[in-house]
JSON list of C-alpha atoms and ligand atoms in Angstrom, two decimals:
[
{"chain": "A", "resi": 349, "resn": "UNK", "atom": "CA", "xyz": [0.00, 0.00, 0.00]},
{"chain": "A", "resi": 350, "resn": "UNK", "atom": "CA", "xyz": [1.78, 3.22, -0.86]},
{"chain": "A", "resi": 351, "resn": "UNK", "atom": "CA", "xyz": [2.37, 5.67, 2.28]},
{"chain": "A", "resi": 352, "resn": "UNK", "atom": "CA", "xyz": [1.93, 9.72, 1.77]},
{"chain": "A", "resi": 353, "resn": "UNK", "atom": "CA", "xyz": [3.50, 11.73, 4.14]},
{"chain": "A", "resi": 354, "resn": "UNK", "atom": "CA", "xyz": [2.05, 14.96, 4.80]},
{"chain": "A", "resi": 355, "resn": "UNK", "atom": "CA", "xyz": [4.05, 17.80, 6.65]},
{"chain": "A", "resi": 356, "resn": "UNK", "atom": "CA", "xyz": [2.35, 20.33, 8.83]},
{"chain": "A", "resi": 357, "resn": "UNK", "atom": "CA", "xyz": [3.22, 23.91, 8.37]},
{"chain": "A", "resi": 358, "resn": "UNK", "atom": "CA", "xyz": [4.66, 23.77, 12.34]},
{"chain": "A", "resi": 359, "resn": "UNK", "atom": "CA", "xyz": [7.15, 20.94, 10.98]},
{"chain": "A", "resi": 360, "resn": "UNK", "atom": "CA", "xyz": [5.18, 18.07, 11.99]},
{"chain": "A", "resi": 361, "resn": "UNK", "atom": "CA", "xyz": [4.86, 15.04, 9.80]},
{"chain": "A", "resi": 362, "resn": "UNK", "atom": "CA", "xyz": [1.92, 12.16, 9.40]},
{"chain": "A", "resi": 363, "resn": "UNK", "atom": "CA", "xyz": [2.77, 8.93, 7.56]},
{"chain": "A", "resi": 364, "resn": "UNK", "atom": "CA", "xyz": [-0.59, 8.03, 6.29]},
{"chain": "A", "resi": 365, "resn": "UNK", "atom": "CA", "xyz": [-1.41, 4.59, 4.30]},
{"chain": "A", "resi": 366, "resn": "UNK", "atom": "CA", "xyz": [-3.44, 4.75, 1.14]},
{"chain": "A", "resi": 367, "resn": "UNK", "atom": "CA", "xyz": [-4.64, 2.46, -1.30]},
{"chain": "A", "resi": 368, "resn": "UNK", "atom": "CA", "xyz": [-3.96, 1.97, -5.19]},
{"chain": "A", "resi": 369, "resn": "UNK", "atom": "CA", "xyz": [-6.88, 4.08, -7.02]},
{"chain": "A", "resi": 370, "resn": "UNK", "atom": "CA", "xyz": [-7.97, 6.39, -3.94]},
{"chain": "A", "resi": 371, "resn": "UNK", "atom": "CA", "xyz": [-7.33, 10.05, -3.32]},
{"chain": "A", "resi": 372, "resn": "UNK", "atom": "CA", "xyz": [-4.20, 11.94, -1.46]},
{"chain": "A", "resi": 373, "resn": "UNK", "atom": "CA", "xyz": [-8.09, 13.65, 0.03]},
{"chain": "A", "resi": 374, "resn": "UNK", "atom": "CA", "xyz": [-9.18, 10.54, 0.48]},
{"chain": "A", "resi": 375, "resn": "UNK", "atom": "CA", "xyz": [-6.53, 9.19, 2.18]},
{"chain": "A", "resi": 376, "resn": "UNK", "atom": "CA", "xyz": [-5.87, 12.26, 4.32]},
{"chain": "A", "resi": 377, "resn": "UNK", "atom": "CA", "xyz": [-9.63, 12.40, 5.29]},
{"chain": "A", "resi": 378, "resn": "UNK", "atom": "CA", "xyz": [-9.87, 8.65, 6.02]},
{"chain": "A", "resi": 379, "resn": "UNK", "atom": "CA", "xyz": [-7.01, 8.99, 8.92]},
{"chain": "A", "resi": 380, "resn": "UNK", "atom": "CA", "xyz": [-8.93, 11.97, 9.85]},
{"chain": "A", "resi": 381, "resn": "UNK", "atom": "CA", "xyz": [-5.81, 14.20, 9.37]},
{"chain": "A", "resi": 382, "resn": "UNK", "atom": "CA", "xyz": [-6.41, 18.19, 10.03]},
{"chain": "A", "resi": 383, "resn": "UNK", "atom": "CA", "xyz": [-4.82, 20.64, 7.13]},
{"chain": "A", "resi": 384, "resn": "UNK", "atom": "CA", "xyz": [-7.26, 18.91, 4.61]},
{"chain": "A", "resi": 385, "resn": "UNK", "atom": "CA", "xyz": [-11.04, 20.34, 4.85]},
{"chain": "A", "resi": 386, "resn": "UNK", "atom": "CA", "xyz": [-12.34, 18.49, 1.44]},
{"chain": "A", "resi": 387, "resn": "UNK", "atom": "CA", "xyz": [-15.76, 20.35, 1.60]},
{"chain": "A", "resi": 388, "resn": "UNK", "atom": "CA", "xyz": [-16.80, 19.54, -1.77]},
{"chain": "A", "resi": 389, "resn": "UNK", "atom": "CA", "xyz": [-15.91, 15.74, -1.38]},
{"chain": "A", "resi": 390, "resn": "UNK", "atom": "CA", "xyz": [-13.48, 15.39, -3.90]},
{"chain": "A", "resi": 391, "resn": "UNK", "atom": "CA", "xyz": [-15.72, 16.79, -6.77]},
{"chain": "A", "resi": 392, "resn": "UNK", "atom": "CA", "xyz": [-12.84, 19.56, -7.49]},
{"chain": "A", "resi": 393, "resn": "UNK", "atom": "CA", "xyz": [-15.29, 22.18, -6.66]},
{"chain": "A", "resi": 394, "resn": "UNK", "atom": "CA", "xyz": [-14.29, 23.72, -2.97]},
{"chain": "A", "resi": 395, "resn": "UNK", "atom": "CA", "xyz": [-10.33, 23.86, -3.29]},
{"chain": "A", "resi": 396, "resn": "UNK", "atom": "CA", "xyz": [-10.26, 23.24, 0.65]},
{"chain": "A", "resi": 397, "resn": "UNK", "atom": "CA", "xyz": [-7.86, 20.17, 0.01]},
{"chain": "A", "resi": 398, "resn": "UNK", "atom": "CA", "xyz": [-5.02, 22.45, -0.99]},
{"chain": "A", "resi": 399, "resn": "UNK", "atom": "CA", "xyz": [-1.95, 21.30, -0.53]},
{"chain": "A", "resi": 400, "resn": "UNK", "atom": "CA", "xyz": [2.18, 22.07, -1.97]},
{"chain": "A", "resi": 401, "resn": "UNK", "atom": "CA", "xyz": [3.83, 18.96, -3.73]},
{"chain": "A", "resi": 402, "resn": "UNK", "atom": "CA", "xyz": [7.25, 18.34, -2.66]},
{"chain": "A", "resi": 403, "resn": "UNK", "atom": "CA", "xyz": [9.35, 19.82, -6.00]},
{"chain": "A", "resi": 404, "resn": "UNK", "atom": "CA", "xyz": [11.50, 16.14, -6.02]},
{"chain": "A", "resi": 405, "resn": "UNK", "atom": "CA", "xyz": [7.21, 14.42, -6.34]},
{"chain": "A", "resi": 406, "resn": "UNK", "atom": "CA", "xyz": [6.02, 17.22, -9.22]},
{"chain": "A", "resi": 407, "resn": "UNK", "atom": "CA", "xyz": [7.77, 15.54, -12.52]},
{"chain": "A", "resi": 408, "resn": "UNK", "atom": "CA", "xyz": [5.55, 12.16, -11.60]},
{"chain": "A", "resi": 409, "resn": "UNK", "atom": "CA", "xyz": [2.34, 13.55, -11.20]},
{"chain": "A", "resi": 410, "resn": "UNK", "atom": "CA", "xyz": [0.00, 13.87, -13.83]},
{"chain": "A", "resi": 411, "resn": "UNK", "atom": "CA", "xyz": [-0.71, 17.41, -15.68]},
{"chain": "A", "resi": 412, "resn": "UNK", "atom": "CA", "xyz": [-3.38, 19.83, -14.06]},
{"chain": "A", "resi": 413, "resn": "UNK", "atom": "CA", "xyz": [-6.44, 19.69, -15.70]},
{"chain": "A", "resi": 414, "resn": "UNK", "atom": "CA", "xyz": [-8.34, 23.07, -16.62]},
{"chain": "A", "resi": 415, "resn": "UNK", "atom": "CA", "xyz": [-10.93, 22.76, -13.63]},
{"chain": "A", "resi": 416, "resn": "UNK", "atom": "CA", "xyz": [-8.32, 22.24, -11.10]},
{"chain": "A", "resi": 417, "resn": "UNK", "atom": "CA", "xyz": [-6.20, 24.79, -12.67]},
{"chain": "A", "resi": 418, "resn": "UNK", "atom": "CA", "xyz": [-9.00, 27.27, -12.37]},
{"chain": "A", "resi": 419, "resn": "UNK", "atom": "CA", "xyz": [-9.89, 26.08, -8.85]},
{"chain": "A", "resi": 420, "resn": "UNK", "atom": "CA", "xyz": [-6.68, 26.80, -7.37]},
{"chain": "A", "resi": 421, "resn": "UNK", "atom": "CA", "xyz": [-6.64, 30.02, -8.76]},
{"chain": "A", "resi": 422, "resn": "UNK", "atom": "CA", "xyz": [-8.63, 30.49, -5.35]},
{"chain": "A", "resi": 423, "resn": "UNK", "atom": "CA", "xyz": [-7.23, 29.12, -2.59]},
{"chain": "A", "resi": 424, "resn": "UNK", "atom": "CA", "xyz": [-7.15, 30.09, 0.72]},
{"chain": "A", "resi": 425, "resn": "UNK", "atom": "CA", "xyz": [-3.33, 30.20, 0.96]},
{"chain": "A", "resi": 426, "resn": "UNK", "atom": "CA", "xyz": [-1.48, 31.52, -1.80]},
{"chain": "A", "resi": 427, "resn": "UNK", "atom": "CA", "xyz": [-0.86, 29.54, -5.02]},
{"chain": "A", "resi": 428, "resn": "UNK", "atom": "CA", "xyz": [2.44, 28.20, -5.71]},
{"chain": "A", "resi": 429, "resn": "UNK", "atom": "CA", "xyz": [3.89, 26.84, -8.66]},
{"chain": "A", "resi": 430, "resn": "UNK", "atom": "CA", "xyz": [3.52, 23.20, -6.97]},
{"chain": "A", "resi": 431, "resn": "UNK", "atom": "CA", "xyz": [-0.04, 24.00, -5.52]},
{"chain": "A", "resi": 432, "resn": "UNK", "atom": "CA", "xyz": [-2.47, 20.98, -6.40]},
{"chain": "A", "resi": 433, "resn": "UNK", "atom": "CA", "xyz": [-5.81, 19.93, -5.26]},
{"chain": "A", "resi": 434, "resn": "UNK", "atom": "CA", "xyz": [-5.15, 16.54, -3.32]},
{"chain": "A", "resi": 435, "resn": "UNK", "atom": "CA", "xyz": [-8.88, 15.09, -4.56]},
{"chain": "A", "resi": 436, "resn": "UNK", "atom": "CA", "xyz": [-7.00, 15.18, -8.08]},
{"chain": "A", "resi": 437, "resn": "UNK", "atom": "CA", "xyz": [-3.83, 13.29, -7.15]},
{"chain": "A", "resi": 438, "resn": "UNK", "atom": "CA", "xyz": [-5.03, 9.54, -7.53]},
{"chain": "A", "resi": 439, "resn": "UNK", "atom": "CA", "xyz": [-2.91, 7.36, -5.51]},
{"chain": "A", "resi": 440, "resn": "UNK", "atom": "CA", "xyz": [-0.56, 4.53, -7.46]},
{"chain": "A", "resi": 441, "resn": "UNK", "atom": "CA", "xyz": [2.09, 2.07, -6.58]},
{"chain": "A", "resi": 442, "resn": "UNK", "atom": "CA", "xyz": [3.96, 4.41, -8.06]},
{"chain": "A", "resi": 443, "resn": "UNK", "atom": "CA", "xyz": [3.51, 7.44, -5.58]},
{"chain": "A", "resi": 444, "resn": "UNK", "atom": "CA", "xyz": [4.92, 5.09, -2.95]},
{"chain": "A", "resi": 445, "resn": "UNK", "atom": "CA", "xyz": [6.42, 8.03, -0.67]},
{"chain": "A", "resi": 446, "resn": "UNK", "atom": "CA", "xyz": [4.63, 11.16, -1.54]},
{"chain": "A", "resi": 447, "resn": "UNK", "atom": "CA", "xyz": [5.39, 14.03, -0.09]},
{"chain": "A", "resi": 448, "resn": "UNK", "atom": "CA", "xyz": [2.92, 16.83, 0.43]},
{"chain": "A", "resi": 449, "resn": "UNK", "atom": "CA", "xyz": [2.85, 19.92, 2.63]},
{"chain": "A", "resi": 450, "resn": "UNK", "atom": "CA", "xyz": [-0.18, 21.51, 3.93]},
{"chain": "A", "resi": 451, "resn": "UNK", "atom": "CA", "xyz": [-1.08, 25.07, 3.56]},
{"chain": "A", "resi": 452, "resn": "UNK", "atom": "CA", "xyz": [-1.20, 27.44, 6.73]},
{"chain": "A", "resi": 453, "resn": "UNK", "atom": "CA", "xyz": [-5.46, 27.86, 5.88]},
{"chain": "A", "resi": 454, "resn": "UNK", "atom": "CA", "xyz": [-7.36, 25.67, 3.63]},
{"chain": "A", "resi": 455, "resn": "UNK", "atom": "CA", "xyz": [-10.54, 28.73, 4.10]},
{"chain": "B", "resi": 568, "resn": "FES", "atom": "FE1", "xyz": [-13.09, 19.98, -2.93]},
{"chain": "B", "resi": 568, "resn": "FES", "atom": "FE2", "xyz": [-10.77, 18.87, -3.55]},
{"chain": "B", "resi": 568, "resn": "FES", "atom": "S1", "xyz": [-12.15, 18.26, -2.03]},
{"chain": "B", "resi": 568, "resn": "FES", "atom": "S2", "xyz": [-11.74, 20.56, -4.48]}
]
């Protein structure tokens, strides 16, 4: 089962376990982590599940697609050039070790 680690904005770090085909959001929400709101669900509508790739993870996810793109043109936190929505990063075997850092507000 890949693991996704998610890192705080005070430092602090949660190793979470997902599974092949869910969402980082899913994944985060399941283990009831804070930092990820999700208030649409997943449905890429909300932009509450904001979080920053870690720049060494970016070259193996997949492109953003235009309603993400536009989505995150409103985030709570400011938009970075590795800002994604986590409901649009489906988990692989392949993302074994992803590394994402929360925002400091997700509203
Ligand atoms: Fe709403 Fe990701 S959960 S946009």
């Amino acid at each position: 089962m890949p693991d996704i680690t998610f890192i705080h904005p005070d430092g602090r770090s949660d190793r979470v376990e997902s599974s092949d085909g869910e969402s980082a959001m899913q994944a985060a929400t399941r283990h009831g982590l804070d930092g990820i709101l999700a208030e649409c669900g997943g449905n890429a509508m909300c932009a509450t599940c904001h979080v920053y790739v870690d720049e060494s993870w970016l070259p193996r996810l997949p492109a953003i697609a235009d309603d993400e793109d536009a989505l995150l043109d409103g985030t709570a936190a400011e938009r970075r050039p590795n800002s994604r929505l986590s409901c649009q990063i489906t988990i692989t075997s392949e993302l074994d070790g992803l590394v994402l850092r929360l925002p400091k507000r997700q509203i």
